[in-house]
Short mmCIF file of C-alpha atoms in Angstrom, two decimals:
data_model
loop_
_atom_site.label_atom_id
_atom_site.label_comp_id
_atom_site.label_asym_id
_atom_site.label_seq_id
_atom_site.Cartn_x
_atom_site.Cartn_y
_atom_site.Cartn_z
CA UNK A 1 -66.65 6.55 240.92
CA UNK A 2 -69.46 7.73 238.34
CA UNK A 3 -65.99 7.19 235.87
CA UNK A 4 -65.77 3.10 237.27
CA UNK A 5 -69.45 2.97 237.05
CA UNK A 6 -69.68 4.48 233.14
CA UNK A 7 -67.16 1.90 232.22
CA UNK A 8 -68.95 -1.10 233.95
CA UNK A 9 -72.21 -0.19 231.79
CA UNK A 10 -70.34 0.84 228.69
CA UNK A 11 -71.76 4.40 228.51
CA UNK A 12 -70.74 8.05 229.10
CA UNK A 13 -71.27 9.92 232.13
CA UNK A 14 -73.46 12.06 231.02
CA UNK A 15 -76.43 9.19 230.36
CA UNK A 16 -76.03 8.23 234.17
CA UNK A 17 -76.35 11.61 234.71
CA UNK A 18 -79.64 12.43 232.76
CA UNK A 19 -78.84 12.49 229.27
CA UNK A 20 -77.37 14.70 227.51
CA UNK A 21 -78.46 18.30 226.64
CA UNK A 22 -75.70 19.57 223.79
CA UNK A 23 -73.97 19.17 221.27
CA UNK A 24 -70.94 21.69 221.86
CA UNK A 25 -69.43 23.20 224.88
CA UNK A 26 -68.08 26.50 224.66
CA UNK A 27 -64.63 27.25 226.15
CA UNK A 28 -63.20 30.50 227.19
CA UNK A 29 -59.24 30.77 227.33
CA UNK A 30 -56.83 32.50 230.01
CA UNK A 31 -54.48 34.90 228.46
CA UNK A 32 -51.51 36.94 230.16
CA UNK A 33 -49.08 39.68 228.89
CA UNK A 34 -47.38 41.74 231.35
CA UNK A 35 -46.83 44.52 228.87
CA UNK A 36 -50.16 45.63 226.90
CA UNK A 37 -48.93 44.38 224.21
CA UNK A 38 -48.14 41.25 225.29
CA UNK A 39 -51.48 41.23 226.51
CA UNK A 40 -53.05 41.94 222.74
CA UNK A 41 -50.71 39.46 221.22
CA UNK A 42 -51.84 36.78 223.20
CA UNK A 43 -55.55 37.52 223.47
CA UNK A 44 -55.05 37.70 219.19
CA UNK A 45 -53.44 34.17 218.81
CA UNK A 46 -55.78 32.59 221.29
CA UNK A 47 -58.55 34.53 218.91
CA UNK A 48 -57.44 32.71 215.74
CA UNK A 49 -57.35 29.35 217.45
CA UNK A 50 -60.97 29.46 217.33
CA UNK A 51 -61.51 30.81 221.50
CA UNK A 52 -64.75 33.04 221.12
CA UNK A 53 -64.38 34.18 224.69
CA UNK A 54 -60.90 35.25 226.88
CA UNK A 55 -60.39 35.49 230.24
CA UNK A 56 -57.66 37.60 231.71
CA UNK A 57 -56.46 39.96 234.83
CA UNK A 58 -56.82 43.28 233.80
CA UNK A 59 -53.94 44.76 235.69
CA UNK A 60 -50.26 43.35 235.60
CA UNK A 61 -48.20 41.62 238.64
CA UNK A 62 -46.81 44.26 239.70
CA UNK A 63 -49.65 46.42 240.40
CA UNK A 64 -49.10 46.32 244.65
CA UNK A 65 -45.97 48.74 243.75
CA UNK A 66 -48.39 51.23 242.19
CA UNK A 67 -48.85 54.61 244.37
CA UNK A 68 -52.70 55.36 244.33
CA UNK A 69 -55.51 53.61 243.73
CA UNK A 70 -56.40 55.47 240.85
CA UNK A 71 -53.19 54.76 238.99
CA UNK A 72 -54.01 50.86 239.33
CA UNK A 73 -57.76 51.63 237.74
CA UNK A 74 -56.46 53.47 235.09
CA UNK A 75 -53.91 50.81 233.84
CA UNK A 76 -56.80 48.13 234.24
CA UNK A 77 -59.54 50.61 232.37
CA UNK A 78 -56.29 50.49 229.60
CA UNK A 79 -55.27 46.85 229.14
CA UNK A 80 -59.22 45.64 228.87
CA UNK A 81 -59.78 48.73 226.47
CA UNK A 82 -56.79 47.53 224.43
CA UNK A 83 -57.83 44.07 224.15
CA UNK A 84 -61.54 44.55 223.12
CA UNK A 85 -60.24 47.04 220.36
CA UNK A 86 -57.61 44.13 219.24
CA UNK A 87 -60.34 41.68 219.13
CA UNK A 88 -63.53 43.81 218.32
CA UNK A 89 -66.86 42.79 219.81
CA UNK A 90 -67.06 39.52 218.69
CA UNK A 91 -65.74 38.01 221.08
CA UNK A 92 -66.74 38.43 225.14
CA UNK A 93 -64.32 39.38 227.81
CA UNK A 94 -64.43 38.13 230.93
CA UNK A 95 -62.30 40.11 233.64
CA UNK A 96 -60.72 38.02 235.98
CA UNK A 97 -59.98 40.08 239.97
CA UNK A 98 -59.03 36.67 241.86
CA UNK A 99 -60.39 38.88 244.79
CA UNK A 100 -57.36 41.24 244.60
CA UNK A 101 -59.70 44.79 245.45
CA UNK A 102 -61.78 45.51 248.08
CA UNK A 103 -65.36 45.84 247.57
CA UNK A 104 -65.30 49.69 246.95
CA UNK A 105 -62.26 49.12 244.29
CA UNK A 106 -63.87 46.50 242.74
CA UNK A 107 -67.08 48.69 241.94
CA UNK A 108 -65.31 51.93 240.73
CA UNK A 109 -63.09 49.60 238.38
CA UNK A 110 -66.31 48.34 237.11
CA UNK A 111 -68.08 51.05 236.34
CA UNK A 112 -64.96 52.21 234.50
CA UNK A 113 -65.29 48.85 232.71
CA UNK A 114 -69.06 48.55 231.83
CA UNK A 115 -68.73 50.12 228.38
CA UNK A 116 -66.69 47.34 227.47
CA UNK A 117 -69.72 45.17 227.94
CA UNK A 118 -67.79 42.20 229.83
CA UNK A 119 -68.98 38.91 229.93
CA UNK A 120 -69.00 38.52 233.43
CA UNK A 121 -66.59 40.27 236.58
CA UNK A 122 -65.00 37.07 238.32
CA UNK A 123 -64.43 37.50 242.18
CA UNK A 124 -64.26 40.96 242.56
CA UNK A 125 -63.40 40.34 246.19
CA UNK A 126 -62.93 37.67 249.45
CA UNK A 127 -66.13 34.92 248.53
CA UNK A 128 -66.95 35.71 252.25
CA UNK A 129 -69.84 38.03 251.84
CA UNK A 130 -72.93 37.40 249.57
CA UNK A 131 -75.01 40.89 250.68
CA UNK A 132 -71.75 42.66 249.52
CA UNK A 133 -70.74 41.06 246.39
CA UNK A 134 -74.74 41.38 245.76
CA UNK A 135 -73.86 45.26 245.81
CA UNK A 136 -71.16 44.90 244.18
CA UNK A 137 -73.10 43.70 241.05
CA UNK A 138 -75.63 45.78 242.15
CA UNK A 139 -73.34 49.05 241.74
CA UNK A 140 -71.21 48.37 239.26
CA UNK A 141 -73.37 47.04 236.98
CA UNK A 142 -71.73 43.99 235.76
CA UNK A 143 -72.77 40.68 235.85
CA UNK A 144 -70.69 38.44 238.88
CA UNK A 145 -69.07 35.33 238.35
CA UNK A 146 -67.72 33.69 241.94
CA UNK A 147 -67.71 30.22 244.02
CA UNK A 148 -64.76 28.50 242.62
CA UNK A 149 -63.18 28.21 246.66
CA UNK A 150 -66.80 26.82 247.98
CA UNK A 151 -66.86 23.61 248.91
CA UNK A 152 -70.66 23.16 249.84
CA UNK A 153 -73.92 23.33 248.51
CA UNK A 154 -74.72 25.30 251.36
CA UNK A 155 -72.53 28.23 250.40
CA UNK A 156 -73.54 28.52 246.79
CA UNK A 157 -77.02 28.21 248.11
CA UNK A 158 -76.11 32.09 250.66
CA UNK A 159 -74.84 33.27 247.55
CA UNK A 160 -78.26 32.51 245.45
CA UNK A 161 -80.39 33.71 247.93
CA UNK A 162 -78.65 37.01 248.10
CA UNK A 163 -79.33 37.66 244.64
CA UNK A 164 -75.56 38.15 244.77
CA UNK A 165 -74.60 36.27 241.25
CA UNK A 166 -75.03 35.82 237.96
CA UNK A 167 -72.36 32.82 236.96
CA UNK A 168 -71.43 30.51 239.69
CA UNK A 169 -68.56 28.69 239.50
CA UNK A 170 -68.27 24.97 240.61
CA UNK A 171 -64.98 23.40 240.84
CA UNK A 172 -65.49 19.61 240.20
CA UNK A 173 -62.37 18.82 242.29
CA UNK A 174 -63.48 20.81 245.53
CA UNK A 175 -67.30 21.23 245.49
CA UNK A 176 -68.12 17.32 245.97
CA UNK A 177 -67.53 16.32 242.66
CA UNK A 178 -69.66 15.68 239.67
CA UNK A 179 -72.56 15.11 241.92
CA UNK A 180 -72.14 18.33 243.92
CA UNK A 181 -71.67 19.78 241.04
CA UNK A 182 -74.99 18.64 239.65
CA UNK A 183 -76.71 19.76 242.81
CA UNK A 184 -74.68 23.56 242.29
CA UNK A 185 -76.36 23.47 239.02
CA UNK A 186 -79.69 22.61 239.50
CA UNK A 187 -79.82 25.29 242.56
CA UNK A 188 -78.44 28.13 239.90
CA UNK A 189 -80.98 26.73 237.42
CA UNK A 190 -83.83 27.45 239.56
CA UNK A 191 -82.63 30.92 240.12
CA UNK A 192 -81.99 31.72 236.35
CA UNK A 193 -78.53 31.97 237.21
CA UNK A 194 -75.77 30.21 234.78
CA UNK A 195 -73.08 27.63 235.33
CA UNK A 196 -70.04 28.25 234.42
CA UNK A 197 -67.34 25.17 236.06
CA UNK A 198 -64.27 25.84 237.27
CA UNK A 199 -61.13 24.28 235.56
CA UNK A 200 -57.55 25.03 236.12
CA UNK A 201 -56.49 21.50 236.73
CA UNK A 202 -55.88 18.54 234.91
CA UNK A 203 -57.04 17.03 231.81
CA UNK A 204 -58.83 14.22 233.92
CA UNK A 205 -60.91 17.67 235.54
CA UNK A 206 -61.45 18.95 232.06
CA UNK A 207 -63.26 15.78 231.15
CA UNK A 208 -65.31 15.60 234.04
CA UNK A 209 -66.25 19.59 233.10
CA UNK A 210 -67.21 18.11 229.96
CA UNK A 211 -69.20 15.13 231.25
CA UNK A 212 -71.16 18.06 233.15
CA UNK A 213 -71.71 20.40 230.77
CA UNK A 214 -73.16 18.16 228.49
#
């Protein structure tokens, strides 16, 4: 609808939204590699394509078959160390759970992973409890980036209160669209927390991320 109604007056969305803000929006990448190296070769070709920031899992698909707890850590703590020596500190990491580990997992992972001075630590477990994933961030010292399953202002607005978040993360396509969206940013704004939209889908989602970052 705000796409019919930008067409009928001949401008972007982003003037019927308020005007724009930016010039340039700033994309992070996924990148996969079972294999560690795998892992480095992709994170260094998406590096010379001009991505300043990658996102990846820091563990590989098979990890359930692993026998402790430790031994899963331990290959995570190794495949993030890898990558930030392949692509030096110039460019941020942001580690990617998809609520895989339970809240005490997720925090001794990340305190392995602080010195590696991530970007931000995306659902580090079920979006189900805001006082835990507040001590989550709390205890393992990294910033959280969550909310791309909430489909209400009402849940990103637990989440805020709880002091439980750094990023959120509004998916255009589930959170009430562009103008939920707005609303999900607005609340973050007036809790110095940043947006950081959700976008796995198509390239008609990626322009409406674009319409709202701007």
């Amino acid at each position: 609808l705000w796409d019919i109604k930008g067409k009928r007056l001949g401008v972007p969305i982003y003037d019927l939204m308020g005007g724009k803000t930016r010039n340039k929006v700033r994309c992070y990448i996924h990148v996969e590699g079972e294999t560690i190296d795998d892992l480095i070769s992709d994170s260094v070709e998406k590096v010379k394509e001009g991505f300043t920031a990658i996102r990846f899992s820091p563990y590989s698909s098979d990890f359930f078959t692993y026998d402790s707890v430790s031994e899963w850590i331990d290959d995570a703590e190794n495949r993030v160390s890898a990558v930030r020596e392949a692509v030096g500190n110039k460019i941020d990491l942001c580690i990617e759970i998809h609520r895989q580990m339970a809240p005490s997992e997720s925090i001794m992972l990340g305190k392995k992973l602080e010195k590696f001075n991530p970007y931000f630590y995306e659902d580090p477990m079920l979006p189900d409890s805001p006082e835990i994933m507040k001590d989550i961030q709390e205890k393992s010292n990294l910033p959280i980036a969550t909310g791309e399953r909430f489909t209400t202002i009402f849940e990103y607005q637990q989440l805020l209160e709880s002091n439980a978040v750094s990023y959120v993360r509004p998916d255009v396509c589930l959170c009430g669209g562009l103008s939920g969206s707005k609303k999900v940013a607005a609340m973050a704004e007036a809790n110095q927390v940043k947006v950081i939209p959700h976008n796995p889908l198509s390239p008609v989602s990626t322009a409406a991320c674009v319409q709202l970052d701007a």
